[in-house]
Structures are given as C-alpha cells and as structure tokens.
Coordinates of C-alpha atoms in Angstrom, one line a residue:
M1 CA 32.0 11.5 42.6
K2 CA 28.6 10.2 43.6
R3 CA 28.5 6.5 42.8
I4 CA 25.4 4.7 41.6
D5 CA 23.7 2.9 44.4
A6 CA 21.0 0.4 43.5
V7 CA 19.7 -2.9 44.7
N8 CA 18.1 -5.3 42.1
D9 CA 17.9 -2.4 39.5
F10 CA 20.9 -2.0 37.2
V11 CA 22.3 -2.7 33.8
I12 CA 25.6 -4.6 33.5
K13 CA 27.3 -5.0 30.1
F14 CA 30.1 -7.5 29.2
A15 CA 32.5 -6.5 26.3
N16 CA 34.2 -9.7 25.1
V17 CA 35.8 -11.2 22.1
N18 CA 33.8 -13.5 19.9
G19 CA 34.8 -17.2 20.2
S20 CA 36.4 -16.7 23.7
G21 CA 33.7 -18.8 25.4
S22 CA 32.4 -15.7 27.2
A23 CA 28.7 -16.2 26.1
S24 CA 28.3 -19.2 28.3
A25 CA 29.8 -17.5 31.3
N26 CA 27.7 -14.4 30.9
E27 CA 24.6 -16.5 30.6
L28 CA 25.5 -18.3 33.8
F29 CA 25.8 -14.9 35.5
A30 CA 22.3 -14.0 34.3
K31 CA 20.7 -17.3 35.3
A32 CA 22.3 -17.0 38.8
I33 CA 20.5 -13.7 39.4
L34 CA 17.2 -15.3 38.2
R35 CA 17.8 -18.1 40.7
M36 CA 17.9 -15.5 43.4
G37 CA 14.3 -14.5 42.5
V38 CA 15.2 -11.3 40.6
P39 CA 14.0 -10.8 37.0
V40 CA 16.8 -10.3 34.5
S41 CA 16.6 -9.8 30.8
P42 CA 19.9 -10.5 28.9
R43 CA 20.7 -9.7 25.3
N44 CA 23.6 -11.1 23.3
I45 CA 24.9 -8.6 20.8
F46 CA 27.3 -10.6 18.6
P47 CA 29.0 -10.2 15.3
S48 CA 28.0 -12.0 12.1
N49 CA 31.5 -12.6 11.0
I50 CA 34.6 -14.5 12.2
Q51 CA 36.0 -15.4 15.6
G52 CA 37.9 -12.6 17.2
M53 CA 35.5 -9.8 16.5
P54 CA 33.9 -7.8 19.4
T55 CA 30.8 -9.1 21.1
W56 CA 28.7 -7.7 23.9
Y57 CA 26.2 -9.2 26.4
E58 CA 23.9 -6.8 28.2
A59 CA 21.8 -7.9 31.3
R60 CA 19.0 -5.7 32.6
V61 CA 18.4 -6.6 36.3
S62 CA 15.0 -5.3 37.5
E63 CA 13.1 -6.4 40.6
K64 CA 10.1 -4.4 39.1
G65 CA 10.1 -6.9 36.3
Y66 CA 11.1 -4.6 33.3
L67 CA 12.4 -6.9 30.6
G68 CA 13.2 -4.3 27.9
R69 CA 16.5 -2.5 27.4
R70 CA 16.5 0.5 29.7
G71 CA 19.4 2.4 28.1
G72 CA 22.7 3.3 29.7
V73 CA 25.2 1.1 31.4
D74 CA 25.8 1.0 35.2
M75 CA 28.7 -1.5 35.1
M76 CA 31.0 -2.4 32.2
V77 CA 33.0 -5.6 32.3
A78 CA 35.6 -4.6 29.8
M79 CA 37.4 -7.7 28.5
N80 CA 38.2 -6.5 24.9
P81 CA 41.1 -4.0 24.3
Q82 CA 39.8 -3.4 20.8
T83 CA 36.6 -1.7 22.0
W84 CA 38.0 -0.2 25.3
D85 CA 37.4 3.5 24.6
A86 CA 33.9 3.1 23.4
D87 CA 33.0 0.7 26.2
V88 CA 34.4 3.0 28.9
A89 CA 32.6 6.0 27.3
E90 CA 29.3 4.1 27.6
I91 CA 29.3 3.9 31.4
T92 CA 26.9 6.2 33.2
P93 CA 28.6 8.8 35.5
G94 CA 28.9 7.2 38.9
G95 CA 29.0 3.7 37.4
Y96 CA 31.6 1.0 37.6
L97 CA 34.3 -0.4 35.3
F98 CA 35.7 -3.9 35.9
Y99 CA 38.7 -4.9 33.8
D100 CA 41.7 -7.3 33.5
S101 CA 44.6 -5.5 35.1
T102 CA 47.2 -8.1 34.3
R103 CA 48.8 -5.6 31.9
P104 CA 49.0 -1.9 32.9
I105 CA 46.7 0.5 31.2
P106 CA 47.6 4.3 30.9
A107 CA 45.7 6.5 33.3
A108 CA 44.4 8.5 30.4
K109 CA 42.3 5.5 29.4
F110 CA 40.1 5.8 32.5
R111 CA 37.5 8.3 33.6
P112 CA 37.4 10.3 36.9
D113 CA 33.7 10.0 37.2
I114 CA 33.5 6.2 37.5
E115 CA 34.7 3.6 40.0
V116 CA 37.4 1.4 38.5
I117 CA 38.0 -2.2 39.7
G118 CA 41.0 -3.9 38.3
M119 CA 41.8 -7.7 38.7
P120 CA 44.7 -9.6 37.1
L121 CA 42.4 -12.2 35.5
T122 CA 44.9 -13.4 32.9
E123 CA 47.6 -13.8 35.5
I124 CA 45.3 -15.8 37.9
S125 CA 44.2 -18.0 35.1
N126 CA 47.7 -18.6 33.7
N127 CA 48.9 -19.6 37.1
A128 CA 46.1 -22.0 37.6
Y129 CA 45.9 -23.7 34.2
A130 CA 48.5 -24.9 31.8
E131 CA 46.5 -25.5 28.6
P132 CA 45.8 -22.4 26.5
R133 CA 42.2 -23.1 25.8
Q134 CA 41.5 -23.8 29.5
R135 CA 43.1 -20.5 30.4
Q136 CA 40.8 -18.6 28.1
L137 CA 37.6 -20.5 29.1
F138 CA 38.2 -20.5 32.8
K139 CA 39.2 -16.8 32.9
N140 CA 35.5 -16.1 32.1
I141 CA 34.4 -18.2 35.0
I142 CA 37.0 -16.5 37.3
Y143 CA 35.5 -13.0 36.5
V144 CA 32.0 -14.4 37.1
G145 CA 33.2 -15.5 40.5
A146 CA 34.7 -12.1 41.3
L147 CA 31.4 -10.4 40.1
S148 CA 29.4 -12.7 42.4
V149 CA 31.3 -11.2 45.4
L150 CA 31.2 -7.6 44.1
L151 CA 27.5 -7.8 43.4
D152 CA 26.6 -10.0 46.4
V153 CA 25.3 -13.0 44.4
E154 CA 25.3 -16.2 46.4
A155 CA 28.0 -18.8 45.5
E156 CA 25.7 -21.7 46.2
V157 CA 23.5 -20.6 43.3
F158 CA 26.4 -20.9 40.8
E159 CA 27.4 -24.2 42.3
K160 CA 23.9 -25.6 41.8
L161 CA 23.8 -24.4 38.2
F162 CA 27.1 -26.1 37.5
A163 CA 25.8 -29.3 39.1
E164 CA 22.8 -29.3 36.8
Q165 CA 24.9 -28.5 33.7
Y166 CA 27.6 -31.0 34.3
R167 CA 25.6 -33.8 35.9
G168 CA 27.6 -37.0 35.3
K169 CA 30.7 -35.0 34.2
E170 CA 32.5 -34.6 37.6
M171 CA 35.8 -33.4 36.1
L172 CA 34.1 -30.5 34.3
L173 CA 32.0 -29.8 37.4
D174 CA 35.0 -29.6 39.7
S175 CA 37.0 -27.5 37.2
N176 CA 34.3 -24.9 36.9
V177 CA 33.6 -24.7 40.7
R178 CA 37.4 -24.3 41.2
A179 CA 37.5 -21.4 38.7
L180 CA 34.5 -19.7 40.3
H181 CA 36.2 -19.8 43.7
L182 CA 39.5 -18.5 42.4
G183 CA 37.6 -15.4 41.4
R184 CA 35.6 -15.2 44.6
D185 CA 38.7 -15.7 46.8
Y186 CA 40.6 -13.0 45.0
A187 CA 37.7 -10.5 45.2
R188 CA 37.2 -11.1 48.9
E189 CA 40.9 -10.6 49.7
H190 CA 41.8 -7.7 47.4
L191 CA 38.6 -5.8 46.4
Q192 CA 36.1 -3.7 48.3
A193 CA 32.8 -5.5 48.2
P194 CA 29.9 -5.3 47.7
L195 CA 29.6 -2.4 45.3
G196 CA 26.9 0.2 45.3
I197 CA 25.0 -1.9 42.8
R198 CA 24.2 -5.4 44.1
V199 CA 21.7 -8.2 44.1
R200 CA 19.4 -9.1 47.0
R201 CA 17.4 -12.3 47.1
A202 CA 13.7 -11.6 46.2
D203 CA 10.7 -13.6 45.0
Q204 CA 9.7 -11.8 41.8
V205 CA 10.3 -14.4 39.1
G206 CA 7.3 -16.6 40.1
D207 CA 6.4 -19.4 37.7
R208 CA 7.7 -17.7 34.6
I209 CA 10.1 -19.6 32.3
F210 CA 13.3 -18.5 30.7
T211 CA 13.5 -19.3 27.0
D212 CA 14.0 -17.9 23.5
G213 CA 11.4 -17.1 20.9
N214 CA 12.8 -19.4 18.2
S215 CA 12.5 -22.5 20.5
A216 CA 9.0 -21.3 21.5
A217 CA 7.8 -20.9 17.9
A218 CA 9.2 -24.4 17.1
L219 CA 7.3 -25.9 20.0
G220 CA 4.2 -24.0 18.9
C221 CA 4.4 -25.6 15.5
V222 CA 4.7 -29.1 17.2
Y223 CA 1.5 -28.4 19.3
G224 CA -0.2 -26.7 16.3
G225 CA 0.0 -29.9 14.3
A226 CA 2.7 -29.1 11.8
T227 CA 3.8 -32.3 10.0
V228 CA 6.1 -30.8 7.3
A229 CA 9.0 -28.3 7.7
A230 CA 11.2 -27.3 4.9
W231 CA 13.9 -24.7 5.4
Y232 CA 17.3 -23.3 4.3
P233 CA 19.8 -22.0 6.9
I234 CA 19.8 -18.3 7.5
T235 CA 20.6 -16.2 10.5
P236 CA 18.7 -15.6 12.8
S237 CA 16.0 -18.2 12.0
S238 CA 17.9 -21.4 11.7
S239 CA 17.3 -22.5 15.3
V240 CA 13.5 -22.6 14.6
P241 CA 13.7 -25.7 12.4
E242 CA 16.6 -27.1 14.5
A243 CA 14.4 -26.8 17.6
F244 CA 11.4 -28.3 15.7
Q245 CA 13.6 -31.3 14.8
K246 CA 14.7 -31.7 18.5
Y247 CA 11.1 -31.5 19.8
C248 CA 9.8 -33.9 17.0
D249 CA 12.5 -36.4 18.0
K250 CA 10.9 -36.4 21.4
Y251 CA 7.2 -36.0 20.7
R252 CA 6.6 -37.1 17.1
V253 CA 8.0 -40.7 16.9
D254 CA 5.7 -43.6 16.6
P255 CA 6.2 -45.7 19.8
T256 CA 5.5 -48.9 18.0
T257 CA 7.5 -48.6 14.8
G258 CA 10.1 -46.0 16.0
R259 CA 9.4 -44.0 12.8
S260 CA 9.1 -40.3 12.7
N261 CA 5.6 -38.8 12.1
V262 CA 7.0 -35.7 10.4
A263 CA 8.9 -34.7 7.3
I264 CA 11.7 -32.2 7.9
V265 CA 13.8 -31.2 4.9
Q266 CA 16.8 -28.9 4.7
A267 CA 16.3 -27.7 1.1
E268 CA 19.0 -26.5 -1.3
D269 CA 17.8 -22.9 -1.1
E270 CA 14.9 -20.7 0.0
L271 CA 13.0 -21.2 -3.3
A272 CA 13.0 -25.0 -2.9
S273 CA 12.0 -24.8 0.8
I274 CA 8.9 -22.6 0.2
G275 CA 8.0 -24.7 -2.9
M276 CA 8.0 -27.8 -0.7
V277 CA 5.8 -26.1 1.9
V278 CA 3.3 -24.9 -0.7
G279 CA 3.1 -28.4 -2.1
A280 CA 2.6 -29.9 1.3
G281 CA -0.1 -27.4 2.1
W282 CA -1.9 -28.1 -1.1
N283 CA -1.8 -31.8 -0.2
G284 CA -3.5 -31.2 3.2
A285 CA -0.5 -31.2 5.5
R286 CA 0.2 -28.5 8.0
A287 CA 3.5 -27.1 6.8
F288 CA 5.8 -24.2 7.6
T289 CA 9.1 -22.7 6.8
A290 CA 11.4 -20.3 8.8
T291 CA 13.5 -17.6 7.3
S292 CA 14.5 -14.0 7.4
G293 CA 14.3 -11.0 5.1
P294 CA 16.6 -12.1 2.3
G295 CA 14.7 -15.5 2.3
I296 CA 11.4 -13.7 2.0
S297 CA 12.8 -11.8 -1.1
L298 CA 13.6 -15.2 -2.7
M299 CA 10.3 -16.8 -1.8
T300 CA 7.9 -14.1 -3.1
E301 CA 6.9 -15.8 -6.3
F302 CA 5.8 -19.0 -4.5
I303 CA 4.1 -16.8 -1.9
G304 CA 2.1 -15.2 -4.7
L305 CA 1.2 -18.6 -6.0
A306 CA 0.0 -19.7 -2.6
Y307 CA -2.1 -16.5 -2.2
F308 CA -3.9 -16.8 -5.5
A309 CA -4.2 -20.5 -5.5
E310 CA -5.3 -20.2 -1.9
I311 CA -3.0 -22.8 -0.3
P312 CA -2.4 -22.8 3.5
V313 CA 1.3 -21.9 4.3
T314 CA 2.9 -20.7 7.5
I315 CA 6.1 -18.6 7.3
I316 CA 8.0 -17.7 10.4
N317 CA 10.1 -14.6 9.6
V318 CA 12.7 -13.9 12.2
Q319 CA 13.5 -10.3 11.1
R320 CA 17.0 -8.9 11.1
G321 CA 18.7 -5.7 10.1
G322 CA 19.1 -5.0 6.4
P323 CA 19.9 -4.7 3.6
S324 CA 20.4 -8.3 2.4
T325 CA 23.3 -9.8 4.3
G326 CA 24.5 -6.5 5.8
M327 CA 23.4 -7.0 9.4
P328 CA 22.3 -10.6 9.9
T329 CA 23.0 -10.5 13.6
R330 CA 21.2 -7.2 14.3
T331 CA 17.5 -6.8 15.0
Q332 CA 14.9 -4.7 13.2
Q333 CA 11.2 -4.7 12.4
S334 CA 12.0 -4.0 8.8
D335 CA 10.1 -6.6 6.8
L336 CA 6.5 -5.4 7.3
F337 CA 6.1 -4.1 3.8
S338 CA 7.8 -7.0 2.1
C339 CA 5.6 -9.5 4.0
A340 CA 2.3 -7.6 4.0
Y341 CA 2.3 -7.1 0.3
A342 CA 4.7 -10.0 -0.7
S343 CA 4.8 -11.0 -4.3
H344 CA 3.4 -9.8 -7.6
G345 CA 0.0 -8.2 -8.3
D346 CA -2.5 -7.2 -5.7
T347 CA -1.7 -9.2 -2.6
K348 CA -2.3 -8.7 1.1
H349 CA -1.1 -11.2 3.7
V350 CA -1.9 -11.8 7.3
L351 CA 0.9 -10.9 9.8
L352 CA 1.0 -12.0 13.4
L353 CA 3.1 -9.9 15.7
P354 CA 4.3 -11.7 18.9
E355 CA 5.8 -9.7 21.7
D356 CA 7.8 -12.5 23.5
P357 CA 8.5 -16.3 23.5
H358 CA 5.0 -17.0 25.1
E359 CA 3.3 -15.4 22.1
C360 CA 5.8 -17.0 19.7
F361 CA 4.4 -20.3 20.9
E362 CA 0.8 -19.2 20.8
H363 CA 1.1 -17.4 17.4
A364 CA 2.9 -20.2 15.7
A365 CA 0.1 -22.6 16.6
A366 CA -2.5 -20.0 15.7
A367 CA -0.8 -19.4 12.4
L368 CA -1.3 -23.0 11.4
D369 CA -5.0 -22.8 12.2
L370 CA -5.4 -19.5 10.4
A371 CA -3.6 -20.8 7.3
D372 CA -6.1 -23.6 7.1
R373 CA -9.1 -21.5 8.0
L374 CA -8.3 -18.7 5.5
Q375 CA -6.5 -20.9 2.9
T376 CA -3.7 -18.4 2.6
P377 CA -0.1 -17.7 3.7
I378 CA 0.3 -16.6 7.3
F379 CA 3.4 -14.8 8.5
V380 CA 4.6 -14.9 12.1
M381 CA 6.7 -11.8 12.4
T382 CA 9.2 -12.3 15.1
D383 CA 12.7 -10.8 15.1
L384 CA 16.3 -11.5 16.3
D385 CA 15.7 -9.8 19.7
I386 CA 12.8 -12.1 20.5
G387 CA 14.1 -15.1 18.6
M388 CA 17.6 -15.5 19.8
N389 CA 17.7 -13.9 23.2
Q390 CA 16.4 -15.7 26.3
R391 CA 13.5 -14.0 27.9
L392 CA 11.3 -14.4 31.0
C393 CA 7.8 -15.1 30.0
R394 CA 4.6 -16.8 31.1
P395 CA 4.6 -20.6 30.9
F396 CA 3.2 -22.2 27.8
A397 CA -0.3 -23.7 28.1
W398 CA -2.1 -26.0 25.8
D399 CA -5.7 -27.4 26.1
D400 CA -5.5 -31.1 25.2
A401 CA -9.2 -30.8 24.2
R402 CA -8.4 -28.2 21.5
S403 CA -9.1 -29.4 18.0
Y404 CA -7.3 -28.1 14.9
D405 CA -9.3 -25.7 12.8
R406 CA -9.0 -27.1 9.3
G407 CA -11.5 -24.6 7.8
K408 CA -13.9 -25.4 5.0
V409 CA -12.9 -28.8 3.7
M410 CA -15.5 -30.7 1.8
T411 CA -15.7 -34.4 2.5
A412 CA -16.4 -37.4 0.2
E413 CA -19.8 -37.9 1.9
E414 CA -20.8 -34.3 1.1
L415 CA -19.7 -34.6 -2.5
E416 CA -21.5 -37.9 -2.9
A417 CA -24.6 -36.3 -1.5
G418 CA -24.5 -33.7 -4.3
K419 CA -23.2 -30.7 -2.4
D420 CA -22.2 -28.0 -4.9
F421 CA -18.4 -27.6 -5.1
G422 CA -16.9 -24.4 -6.5
R423 CA -13.3 -24.3 -5.5
Y424 CA -13.2 -20.5 -5.6
K425 CA -16.8 -19.7 -4.9
D426 CA -17.9 -17.5 -2.0
V427 CA -20.9 -19.3 -0.5
D428 CA -21.5 -17.4 2.7
G429 CA -20.0 -13.9 2.3
D430 CA -16.8 -14.4 4.2
G431 CA -14.7 -14.7 1.1
I432 CA -13.5 -18.2 2.0
P433 CA -14.3 -20.9 -0.5
W434 CA -14.5 -24.7 0.1
R435 CA -11.6 -26.9 -0.8
T436 CA -11.0 -30.6 -1.0
Y437 CA -7.9 -32.6 -0.2
P438 CA -6.4 -34.5 -3.2
G439 CA -8.0 -38.0 -3.6
T440 CA -11.1 -37.1 -1.5
H441 CA -13.5 -38.7 -4.0
P442 CA -12.8 -40.8 -7.1
T443 CA -14.8 -38.6 -9.5
K444 CA -15.9 -35.5 -7.6
G445 CA -14.3 -32.5 -5.9
S446 CA -11.3 -32.3 -8.3
F447 CA -10.1 -29.0 -9.7
F448 CA -7.1 -27.4 -11.5
T449 CA -4.7 -25.6 -9.1
R450 CA -3.2 -22.6 -10.8
G451 CA -2.2 -19.1 -9.9
T452 CA -3.8 -17.7 -13.1
T453 CA -7.3 -16.3 -13.3
R454 CA -10.3 -18.6 -13.2
D455 CA -14.0 -18.6 -12.6
P456 CA -15.6 -19.7 -9.2
Y457 CA -15.4 -23.4 -10.4
A458 CA -11.6 -23.2 -11.0
R459 CA -12.1 -23.1 -14.8
Y460 CA -9.5 -21.1 -16.6
S461 CA -10.7 -17.6 -17.5
E462 CA -9.4 -14.3 -18.6
R463 CA -12.8 -12.6 -18.5
G464 CA -12.8 -9.3 -16.6
P465 CA -15.9 -10.2 -14.5
D466 CA -14.3 -13.4 -13.3
Y467 CA -11.1 -11.6 -12.4
L468 CA -13.0 -8.9 -10.5
Y469 CA -15.1 -11.5 -8.7
N470 CA -12.0 -13.4 -7.5
M471 CA -10.1 -10.2 -6.4
E472 CA -13.1 -8.8 -4.5
R473 CA -13.6 -12.2 -2.8
L474 CA -10.0 -12.2 -1.7
C475 CA -10.6 -8.7 -0.3
A476 CA -13.6 -10.0 1.6
K477 CA -11.5 -12.8 3.0
F478 CA -8.9 -10.3 4.2
R479 CA -11.7 -8.4 6.0
T480 CA -12.8 -11.7 7.6
A481 CA -9.2 -12.2 8.8
A482 CA -9.3 -9.0 10.8
N483 CA -11.9 -10.7 13.1
L484 CA -9.9 -14.0 13.4
V485 CA -6.4 -12.7 14.1
P486 CA -5.2 -12.0 17.7
Q487 CA -6.8 -8.7 18.8
P488 CA -4.9 -5.6 20.0
V489 CA -4.1 -5.1 23.7
L490 CA -5.1 -1.8 25.3
R491 CA -3.5 -0.1 28.3
G492 CA -5.4 3.0 29.3
A493 CA -3.9 6.0 31.1
A494 CA -5.1 6.9 34.6
R495 CA -6.7 10.1 33.3
P496 CA -8.3 11.1 30.0
T497 CA -5.6 12.1 27.5
P498 CA -5.4 13.3 23.9
L499 CA -2.2 11.2 23.4
G500 CA -2.0 7.7 22.3
V501 CA 0.8 5.3 21.3
I502 CA 0.8 2.3 19.0
Y503 CA 3.5 -0.3 19.2
F504 CA 4.1 -4.0 18.5
G505 CA 6.4 -7.0 18.7
S506 CA 9.7 -6.7 20.5
T507 CA 9.2 -3.1 21.3
S508 CA 6.7 -4.2 24.0
P509 CA 9.1 -4.8 26.9
A510 CA 10.8 -1.4 26.6
M511 CA 7.4 0.3 26.1
Q512 CA 6.1 -1.0 29.4
E513 CA 8.8 0.8 31.2
A514 CA 8.6 3.9 29.0
L515 CA 4.9 4.3 29.8
D516 CA 5.6 4.1 33.5
V517 CA 8.3 6.7 33.2
L518 CA 6.0 9.0 31.2
T519 CA 3.2 8.7 33.7
A520 CA 5.6 9.5 36.5
S521 CA 6.7 12.7 34.7
G522 CA 3.1 13.8 34.2
V523 CA 2.6 12.7 30.7
D524 CA -0.5 10.5 30.3
V525 CA -0.6 8.2 27.2
D526 CA -3.2 5.6 26.2
A527 CA -1.4 2.6 24.6
M528 CA -2.3 0.0 22.1
R529 CA -0.2 -3.0 21.3
L530 CA -0.9 -4.4 17.8
R531 CA -0.8 -8.2 17.5
A532 CA -1.8 -8.7 13.9
F533 CA -2.4 -7.3 10.4
P534 CA -5.1 -6.8 9.0
F535 CA -6.1 -4.2 11.6
P536 CA -9.4 -4.8 13.5
E537 CA -11.8 -1.9 13.7
V538 CA -10.7 -1.0 17.2
V539 CA -7.4 0.3 15.8
D540 CA -9.2 2.9 13.7
S541 CA -11.3 3.8 16.7
F542 CA -8.3 4.2 18.9
I543 CA -6.6 6.6 16.5
A544 CA -9.8 8.6 16.1
A545 CA -10.1 9.0 19.8
H546 CA -6.8 10.8 20.1
E547 CA -5.4 14.1 18.8
Q548 CA -1.9 12.6 18.4
V549 CA -0.8 9.0 18.2
F550 CA 2.9 8.0 18.4
V551 CA 3.7 5.0 16.3
V552 CA 6.9 3.3 17.7
E553 CA 8.7 0.9 15.5
Q554 CA 12.2 -0.4 14.7
N555 CA 12.8 0.5 11.1
R556 CA 13.8 3.5 9.1
D557 CA 10.9 3.9 6.8
A558 CA 8.0 4.0 9.3
Q559 CA 6.5 0.9 7.8
M560 CA 3.8 0.4 10.4
H561 CA 3.0 4.1 10.2
A562 CA 2.5 3.7 6.4
L563 CA 0.4 0.5 6.8
L564 CA -1.9 2.4 9.2
V565 CA -2.3 5.3 6.8
N566 CA -2.7 3.1 3.7
E567 CA -5.1 0.6 5.2
L568 CA -7.2 2.8 7.5
Q569 CA -6.9 6.0 5.4
V570 CA -5.8 7.9 8.6
D571 CA -4.7 11.5 8.3
P572 CA -0.9 11.2 8.5
A573 CA -0.8 14.4 10.6
R574 CA -2.4 12.5 13.5
L575 CA 0.4 9.9 13.6
V576 CA 3.8 10.8 15.0
K577 CA 6.8 8.6 13.9
V578 CA 9.1 7.2 16.6
L579 CA 11.8 5.3 14.8
H580 CA 14.7 3.3 16.1
Y581 CA 16.9 1.4 13.6
D582 CA 20.5 1.1 14.6
G583 CA 20.3 -2.7 14.8
T584 CA 20.2 -2.8 18.6
P585 CA 16.9 -3.5 20.5
I586 CA 15.0 -0.3 21.3
T587 CA 15.4 1.2 24.9
A588 CA 12.8 2.6 27.3
R589 CA 14.9 5.8 27.4
F590 CA 14.9 6.2 23.7
I591 CA 11.1 6.0 23.6
T592 CA 10.6 8.3 26.6
Q593 CA 13.0 10.9 25.2
A594 CA 11.5 10.8 21.7
I595 CA 7.9 11.4 23.0
Q596 CA 9.0 14.1 25.5
A597 CA 11.1 15.9 22.9
H598 CA 8.1 15.9 20.5
L599 CA 5.8 17.3 23.1
Q600 CA 8.3 20.0 24.1
G601 CA 8.7 20.9 20.5
A602 CA 5.0 21.2 20.0
R603 CA 4.6 23.4 23.1
A604 CA 7.4 25.6 21.9
S605 CA 5.8 26.0 18.5
I606 CA 2.5 27.0 20.1
K607 CA 4.3 29.6 22.2
E608 CA 6.0 31.0 19.1
A609 CA 2.7 31.2 17.2
A610 CA 1.2 33.1 20.2

C-alpha cells in the first residue's frame, strides 16, 4: 500500500455524535493549525434534529490557501459506530483511519488499502475522570492531543489557545491541558508518529481573520447604519440578529444615558417581522430582517407591498436546503427564483451575492445604502456554508468619512421653496422618484402609501396609462440598479479560450481551486464571478465572447442559468449547467470532473459525427 504523503495539504474529517462536545474540540484543532501559519477551512456538517445523531466536521488544510472543499478524505477520525461503514468507505486509498480501540472491532470492518491507527480513548478517559460528562468531553480533547503528535502540531499552540479561552478559569484551563497531554503522551509512547500527512509551520495566513458570515453580516448592518432589526428564529439565520444584538450592546449604547440606540424585536412570526421592517423603512429608519427560504415564503406579500409602495427594506437570506423544513442544516443556493421574483404581480428584486464573510460585511452595509437609494427591498443572498462556518477572509475595513446614501429625500426647505413633489414621478430618467419622511413638513410632502395603482402624485388610479407609467418606471429603476450593485469579478485564462464559466456566492472558494486544476490539465477557462442581480451589461458581453459558458450553482433547477436566459435572452445552448445539490458544500473535484466530462462528451460526439 502506498500511503498518502503530504505536508500542509490534506483533508481530515471527524465523524462524531451530536451533543458530545466534539465541535469545540474539532474547532480547537483547526485553530491550532491556523496558529501555525497554515490556512485551514473547516466545515461543520451537523444534523437538524436531536442530540445523538451523526455529525461531521471537515477541515481542509492547504498551504496554497484553497478554502473550498477539495473532495475526498485523507484522514478519518471515526468516533461514531453508527456511521462507521460509510465513514471508512470515504477514505481515499492510502489514507488514514484513527479510531477508538477500547472495544474490539472485527477485521472485516477495516480496509487493506488504508493505514489504521487505534487508540483506547474511552479507556484512557474513564481511567482519568470519574464524572460521566467529563469523560465524554475530555475524550475529545484527548484525541486532539493524539492527533497533534500524529500530525506534528505543536503542543504550545494548543496551550496558548486554552489560556486565551479559559483566562481567569484556572480549573478549566488545567483540566483541558491535562487531557491534551494524556493524548500526546499515549501517542508518543504507543503510536508511530508523525504520519505521512502532517503540519509544518508556515507563514501563509497573513493578516486574514477567521470568522463566520452571519457575524460579518450583522457587523455590516451595524456599520451600515441599521437602527431597526425584526426577526423570527429560523436555522441557519438566527445568529445574524443575535450577533447584531451583541454588537449593538457594545457600539450602539448612548454613553450618557446608557440607553440603546437601536430597536431589536424578536417577532411572533416571519410575517410580523417583515411587517415591522417595512413600517420602519417607511418611517425613515434603516431596517433589516434575517431569515431563510421558508421565511421568505411567508414574507412575500409584505415584500410585494414594499416593492410597489417603494419602501427601503433589507433582507438577509441565509439559504438552506429545501423543501420547507426538510434540510435546515444543509446548504444550497436554492432561493434565487423565490427572491428575484418574490411576491405577486410583476416584481423584480435586487440580489447581492457575497462569496465569504468579508463580502457579507460589505454587502450588508451596501444593501442598506441600496435600499435607500433605490427605495426597494434588497436581498443579501448568503447561505449556510458561508453563514455558519468560520472562514479565513480579508479583514473588514470601514472609511469613517463614508456617509450613508439616503437617496432622493426631499427636505422641508425644498418643499417650502415650492419644489414639485410627485411621490411616484420619474424626474430624471433613472426610474427613482423623490420621497419624504413622515412629518417632514406640516402641510406639504404628504402622500398616501399604498400597494395599489396610483398616478405619479400618489393619487389612487386604475387607469391603464397610470399603471403602465408606474410599471415601466419600476423597470427603469431596475435597469439603474444594474449600474449601482457590486460588479462581477473577472479571472481571465492565460490564453484565449472559447470556454467560460459563471459562478457566484459560496461556490467561489472551490472554483478557485478547480480553475487551477483545469489549467494544469490543459483546459483554459475564462471565469466570471457574479456579485449581484440585475446583471450588468458586462455579463451579456462575457457570454457572447465564448462558445460555451458553464454555469455552476448549488441547486437542482439551474436557477441562475434560468435567470441568465430569462433576463439576457441568451441562447440556452450556449450555457452548460453544472449543478450540485446534495446539501453539502460543492467541491473543487466535482466542478473539475463535471467540466472535463462535458468536454470529453463533446469531443466524442464530434468524432462520432465525423
């Protein structure tokens, strides 16, 4: 058997039981590798139901800095008998299996093409600790200690992390350090170390930070000037408003009075939460809600009201697998249709598509500006993979001189001076009318707010010409939005190529590696990362410049593919669907193999025809 040998380039996966305390230990392991200067990208794959169900934690270690899932597992830490067979089957030939050997396991349960490392973890923990919960929790730290020896991770790094985590709690600090060294001592005395895969100190992390997208989006709302948040708990978005509350407790408290400068309301349901946000936006506040697909379904009528009444609203949609409550802890990009065309009648909404926590921060703040500027709902389309997993990203930056873009707001002075005010009148061709805040002027600038049809001065009307004027103006506003939203990011191939690829959001990290692999195999592909809908003109130009464009997305129905065809009137034959929708984050290997398989199939068809 040829074992896998790799330094700072491997995938390790932990198979645990939900509720066992393993997540904290596995995260500790990932952070220790980061502290050694080696980029790591962990993903927690956890169940949506009760304690005792299987859970997995996968860490991609890559000195080159790849942060997406690669595909394949080089080492499996198998701590769950329930999933043993599937976990062992997942290991790449030549890889490693680490398991608890306290109880004997039949030889038939192993594979001859992998290296097996057994350690009596339960026995060691039971001998060291008397209390059942301690035995379970510290068993996790014991295996982390053993792995630190097997993979050559420095003990001092773990000890420093413990010291930071348990500052002022010496008893917990000492207990964790003891468990770590129980594992290290056993591994040094009884196991062959290091393995073929190991960690070597490097300097490739730089100034990047390690955070999750939900926290980043919440902080973006703070910096973006949000003063109202209304929400109803739903996985995987609940930690957005929770983080917003935490940051507001720190940054939004009046130092003189001690009173909070924001309103945060946990509503009785999604309908109430979006209603509060629409009301706050109408009143001039910067307001947002955070939800997921089922919440969007319930919010659609209010979203339609905000669209037609032209009220600023920001909605952070942390997408998850569907349908309904079927896969709340799985990730997908499956809400594009439901958000782009949310609600009744002819509606089109602006979608922002962040790729990582850094862009979650930027796009959340930008969404509040765009909502005011365009007077419309703005969706920030993140997902569970970005939102709930910690990721390395660029540090957040904010220009203190930056002023909020409140858009076209008519003042009392302008009204008093006789400036014409038509609430739904297009005065300069961009489709965006002027608005006033409630109470701006005692007698001027008032209007009826309604979702029904009206003329440019907000007077009720069912006349066809008034309806057409309003709908065409909304279309003009949508075209204006295409120039205001974050623009696509291009990555050109080294040589001219007839092939292109379009991708977006959480697909980005895996795509970076896939493009490198394709290039190394002789396949040149120009790439475009979409960052928003509506699509700027450059998207149409990119598609027109290539014979075939792969559209990579994480949903079953090729929703981005359909949006491109529908909105740009592209010939569908030019766009090739690459779809991943099993609920796990897409991998570089999946993308690479899908593109290569299509190209091989196309070449075979040409040969047959000849």
